[in-house]
Short mmCIF file of C-alpha atoms in Angstrom, two decimals:
data_model
loop_
_atom_site.label_atom_id
_atom_site.label_comp_id
_atom_site.label_asym_id
_atom_site.label_seq_id
_atom_site.Cartn_x
_atom_site.Cartn_y
_atom_site.Cartn_z
CA UNK F 1 8.18 -20.12 27.09
CA UNK F 2 6.92 -21.67 30.31
CA UNK F 3 3.29 -21.84 31.38
CA UNK F 4 1.99 -18.46 32.55
CA UNK F 5 1.77 -17.80 36.28
CA UNK F 6 -1.65 -16.21 36.61
CA UNK F 7 -0.96 -15.06 40.16
CA UNK F 8 2.08 -13.06 39.07
CA UNK F 9 1.81 -9.45 40.32
CA UNK F 10 2.45 -8.01 36.85
CA UNK F 11 -0.42 -10.03 35.35
CA UNK F 12 -2.72 -9.09 38.21
CA UNK F 13 -1.80 -5.43 37.73
CA UNK F 14 -2.56 -5.70 33.99
CA UNK F 15 -6.07 -6.99 34.69
CA UNK F 16 -6.59 -4.38 37.38
CA UNK F 17 -5.41 -1.45 35.24
CA UNK F 18 -6.75 -2.88 31.95
CA UNK F 19 -3.67 -1.62 30.14
CA UNK F 20 -0.05 -2.50 29.43
CA UNK F 21 2.02 -2.83 32.58
CA UNK F 22 5.82 -3.11 32.74
CA UNK F 23 8.35 -3.48 35.51
CA UNK F 24 8.83 0.29 35.18
CA UNK F 25 5.19 0.95 36.10
CA UNK F 26 4.68 3.47 38.88
CA UNK F 27 0.93 2.88 39.18
CA UNK F 28 1.03 -0.23 41.29
CA UNK F 29 3.42 -2.08 43.56
CA UNK F 30 4.44 -5.12 41.55
CA UNK F 31 6.64 -6.97 43.98
CA UNK F 32 8.75 -9.73 42.46
CA UNK F 33 7.55 -10.60 38.94
CA UNK F 34 8.61 -13.25 36.46
CA UNK F 35 7.71 -10.93 33.57
CA UNK F 36 9.02 -7.65 32.25
CA UNK F 37 5.88 -6.62 30.29
CA UNK F 38 2.24 -7.73 30.28
CA UNK F 39 0.29 -6.51 27.24
CA UNK F 40 -3.50 -7.02 27.19
CA UNK F 41 -5.30 -7.70 23.90
CA UNK F 42 -8.13 -5.38 24.85
CA UNK F 43 -10.94 -3.90 22.78
CA UNK F 44 -12.42 -0.42 23.00
CA UNK F 45 -14.96 -1.66 25.57
CA UNK F 46 -12.13 -2.81 27.87
CA UNK F 47 -12.80 -6.51 27.27
CA UNK F 48 -9.54 -8.48 27.51
CA UNK F 49 -9.29 -11.46 25.10
CA UNK F 50 -5.77 -12.51 25.95
CA UNK F 51 -2.37 -11.18 26.87
CA UNK F 52 1.19 -11.10 25.60
CA UNK F 53 3.65 -11.81 28.40
CA UNK F 54 7.29 -10.84 27.94
CA UNK F 55 9.70 -12.78 30.16
CA UNK F 56 12.91 -11.13 29.03
CA UNK F 57 13.62 -7.88 27.23
CA UNK F 58 16.63 -5.60 27.03
CA UNK F 59 16.15 -2.64 29.33
CA UNK F 60 16.42 -0.02 26.57
CA UNK F 61 13.32 -1.55 24.95
CA UNK F 62 11.26 -0.36 27.92
CA UNK F 63 11.26 3.22 26.63
CA UNK F 64 7.90 4.97 26.91
CA UNK F 65 7.37 5.36 23.16
CA UNK F 66 8.04 1.64 22.59
CA UNK F 67 5.60 0.63 25.32
CA UNK F 68 2.97 3.00 23.91
CA UNK F 69 3.35 1.49 20.44
CA UNK F 70 2.92 -2.03 21.85
CA UNK F 71 -0.17 -0.96 23.80
CA UNK F 72 -1.77 0.68 20.76
CA UNK F 73 -1.07 -2.29 18.50
CA UNK F 74 -2.50 -4.70 21.08
CA UNK F 75 -5.62 -2.55 21.37
CA UNK F 76 -6.24 -2.76 17.63
CA UNK F 77 -5.73 -6.53 17.76
CA UNK F 78 -8.35 -6.64 20.52
CA UNK F 79 -10.82 -4.76 18.32
CA UNK F 80 -10.17 -7.14 15.42
CA UNK F 81 -10.80 -10.11 17.69
CA UNK F 82 -14.19 -8.64 18.56
CA UNK F 83 -15.21 -7.51 15.07
CA UNK F 84 -14.33 -8.80 11.65
CA UNK F 85 -12.31 -6.45 9.47
CA UNK F 86 -14.55 -3.88 7.80
CA UNK F 87 -13.93 -1.86 4.66
CA UNK F 88 -12.28 1.42 5.75
CA UNK F 89 -14.74 3.27 3.47
CA UNK F 90 -18.07 2.66 5.20
CA UNK F 91 -21.69 3.41 4.43
CA UNK F 92 -24.21 4.77 6.90
CA UNK F 93 -25.29 1.20 7.77
CA UNK F 94 -21.80 0.61 9.17
CA UNK F 95 -21.83 3.68 11.42
CA UNK F 96 -21.74 1.63 14.69
CA UNK F 97 -18.34 0.24 13.66
CA UNK F 98 -17.16 3.74 12.76
CA UNK F 99 -18.24 4.98 16.20
CA UNK F 100 -16.19 2.21 17.82
CA UNK F 101 -13.12 3.27 15.86
CA UNK F 102 -13.60 6.88 16.97
CA UNK F 103 -13.83 5.63 20.56
CA UNK F 104 -10.60 3.70 20.07
CA UNK F 105 -8.78 6.77 18.68
CA UNK F 106 -10.25 8.89 21.47
CA UNK F 107 -9.05 6.44 24.10
CA UNK F 108 -5.54 6.41 22.64
CA UNK F 109 -5.47 10.21 22.46
CA UNK F 110 -6.48 10.47 26.11
CA UNK F 111 -4.38 7.65 27.57
CA UNK F 112 -1.24 7.80 25.42
CA UNK F 113 -1.37 11.38 24.08
CA UNK F 114 -1.55 10.06 20.51
CA UNK F 115 -3.02 12.78 18.26
CA UNK F 116 -6.06 12.13 16.08
CA UNK F 117 -8.64 14.23 14.25
CA UNK F 118 -12.23 13.86 13.13
CA UNK F 119 -13.37 15.82 10.07
CA UNK F 120 -16.87 16.28 8.69
CA UNK F 121 -16.91 17.25 5.02
CA UNK F 122 -20.30 18.31 3.66
CA UNK F 123 -21.46 19.09 0.12
CA UNK F 124 -24.07 21.85 0.14
CA UNK F 125 -24.75 21.64 -3.59
CA UNK F 126 -24.21 18.27 -5.31
CA UNK F 127 -22.69 18.67 -8.78
CA UNK F 128 -20.50 16.61 -11.09
CA UNK F 129 -17.52 18.56 -9.76
CA UNK F 130 -18.37 17.82 -6.14
CA UNK F 131 -18.77 14.13 -7.04
CA UNK F 132 -15.32 14.16 -8.60
CA UNK F 133 -13.85 15.62 -5.45
CA UNK F 134 -15.51 13.00 -3.25
CA UNK F 135 -14.24 10.27 -5.58
CA UNK F 136 -10.76 11.73 -5.28
CA UNK F 137 -10.99 11.69 -1.49
CA UNK F 138 -11.93 8.02 -1.61
CA UNK F 139 -9.09 7.15 -3.98
CA UNK F 140 -6.52 9.23 -2.07
CA UNK F 141 -7.45 7.87 1.36
CA UNK F 142 -4.45 7.50 3.64
CA UNK F 143 -3.84 3.97 4.85
CA UNK F 144 -4.92 4.51 8.45
CA UNK F 145 -7.88 6.80 7.78
CA UNK F 146 -11.44 5.51 8.07
CA UNK F 147 -14.32 7.06 6.12
CA UNK F 148 -18.06 7.09 6.76
CA UNK F 149 -19.89 8.24 3.64
CA UNK F 150 -23.49 8.60 2.49
CA UNK F 151 -25.23 9.20 -0.83
CA UNK F 152 -25.91 12.85 0.05
CA UNK F 153 -22.18 13.46 -0.01
CA UNK F 154 -21.56 13.94 3.67
CA UNK F 155 -18.23 12.42 4.64
CA UNK F 156 -16.80 11.77 8.09
CA UNK F 157 -13.06 11.16 8.19
CA UNK F 158 -11.33 9.66 11.20
CA UNK F 159 -7.61 10.47 11.01
CA UNK F 160 -5.66 8.45 13.61
CA UNK F 161 -2.07 9.42 14.43
CA UNK F 162 -2.67 12.86 12.91
CA UNK F 163 -1.64 16.10 14.56
CA UNK F 164 -2.85 19.64 13.78
CA UNK F 165 -0.16 20.26 11.17
CA UNK F 166 -0.88 17.02 9.31
CA UNK F 167 -4.62 17.67 9.39
CA UNK F 168 -4.11 21.16 7.93
CA UNK F 169 -1.83 19.69 5.26
CA UNK F 170 -4.53 17.20 4.28
CA UNK F 171 -7.09 20.00 3.82
CA UNK F 172 -4.57 22.02 1.82
CA UNK F 173 -4.00 19.05 -0.51
CA UNK F 174 -7.74 18.65 -1.04
CA UNK F 175 -8.06 22.32 -1.96
CA UNK F 176 -5.03 22.11 -4.25
CA UNK F 177 -6.39 19.07 -6.09
CA UNK F 178 -9.80 20.72 -6.46
CA UNK F 179 -8.32 23.93 -7.84
CA UNK F 180 -6.09 22.03 -10.24
CA UNK F 181 -8.80 19.69 -11.58
CA UNK F 182 -11.94 21.85 -11.47
CA UNK F 183 -10.60 25.40 -11.33
CA UNK F 184 -12.46 25.90 -8.03
CA UNK F 185 -11.55 25.53 -4.38
CA UNK F 186 -13.78 23.81 -1.83
CA UNK F 187 -15.71 26.96 -0.95
CA UNK F 188 -16.43 27.66 -4.63
CA UNK F 189 -17.75 24.09 -4.97
CA UNK F 190 -20.05 24.65 -1.96
CA UNK F 191 -18.12 22.03 0.01
CA UNK F 192 -17.42 22.89 3.64
CA UNK F 193 -15.28 21.32 6.33
CA UNK F 194 -18.14 21.50 8.80
CA UNK F 195 -16.21 20.09 11.73
CA UNK F 196 -12.53 19.78 12.63
CA UNK F 197 -12.29 18.04 15.98
CA UNK F 198 -9.02 17.23 17.73
CA UNK F 199 -9.23 14.18 19.99
CA UNK F 200 -9.59 13.48 22.86
CA UNK F 201 -13.13 14.69 23.56
CA UNK F 202 -15.64 13.58 26.16
CA UNK F 203 -17.33 10.20 25.58
CA UNK F 204 -20.75 11.84 25.55
CA UNK F 205 -19.68 14.16 22.73
CA UNK F 206 -18.75 11.35 20.34
CA UNK F 207 -22.19 10.11 19.28
CA UNK F 208 -23.66 13.55 18.41
CA UNK F 209 -20.56 14.32 16.33
CA UNK F 210 -20.58 11.04 14.44
CA UNK F 211 -23.82 11.64 12.56
CA UNK F 212 -24.20 12.19 8.86
CA UNK F 213 -27.32 14.32 9.02
CA UNK F 214 -28.77 16.98 11.31
#
């Protein structure tokens, strides 16, 4: 690959828009560009750490879903460049990182229409059975999900790439496991799904939601 041309209209458009730009973009007039795609490595605060420039690509690869996938992956790379990788099961001390991940999922839901959900699971009466259920949730965590958990058994679950049907299926599986192992469903264990939030939501609404205690 040759040295990047920083004055190229596609690169300039990428910095202006702070998002992936391709020759198919209708947002800006690109003029004559050397590149087909410019992908920013950008974190949730819109800080750009670098860019991936694609000089040649087959036209069919410029489909919207492919470009969205590239943009989302680059966004997560940008977050990792800003913050070291954190355990996906976090304690209350790590809540700032959890908030940033919610902001990332919220941004993707708004910009790229990628579904995501935020659940708040609360134990009203801590028992050995409720502890078993919380342990199960930890062990059965889906690969992309991020948990924020405290000793009073309040659990926040960020579920990226999860639509309404998948979220409902997750809750059904929790209830099924609980009934099978303890003979009781969540309600009978005094465990409530206190919040079920579909993203995107307003930025101002994120912080009040992402709290473990009232």
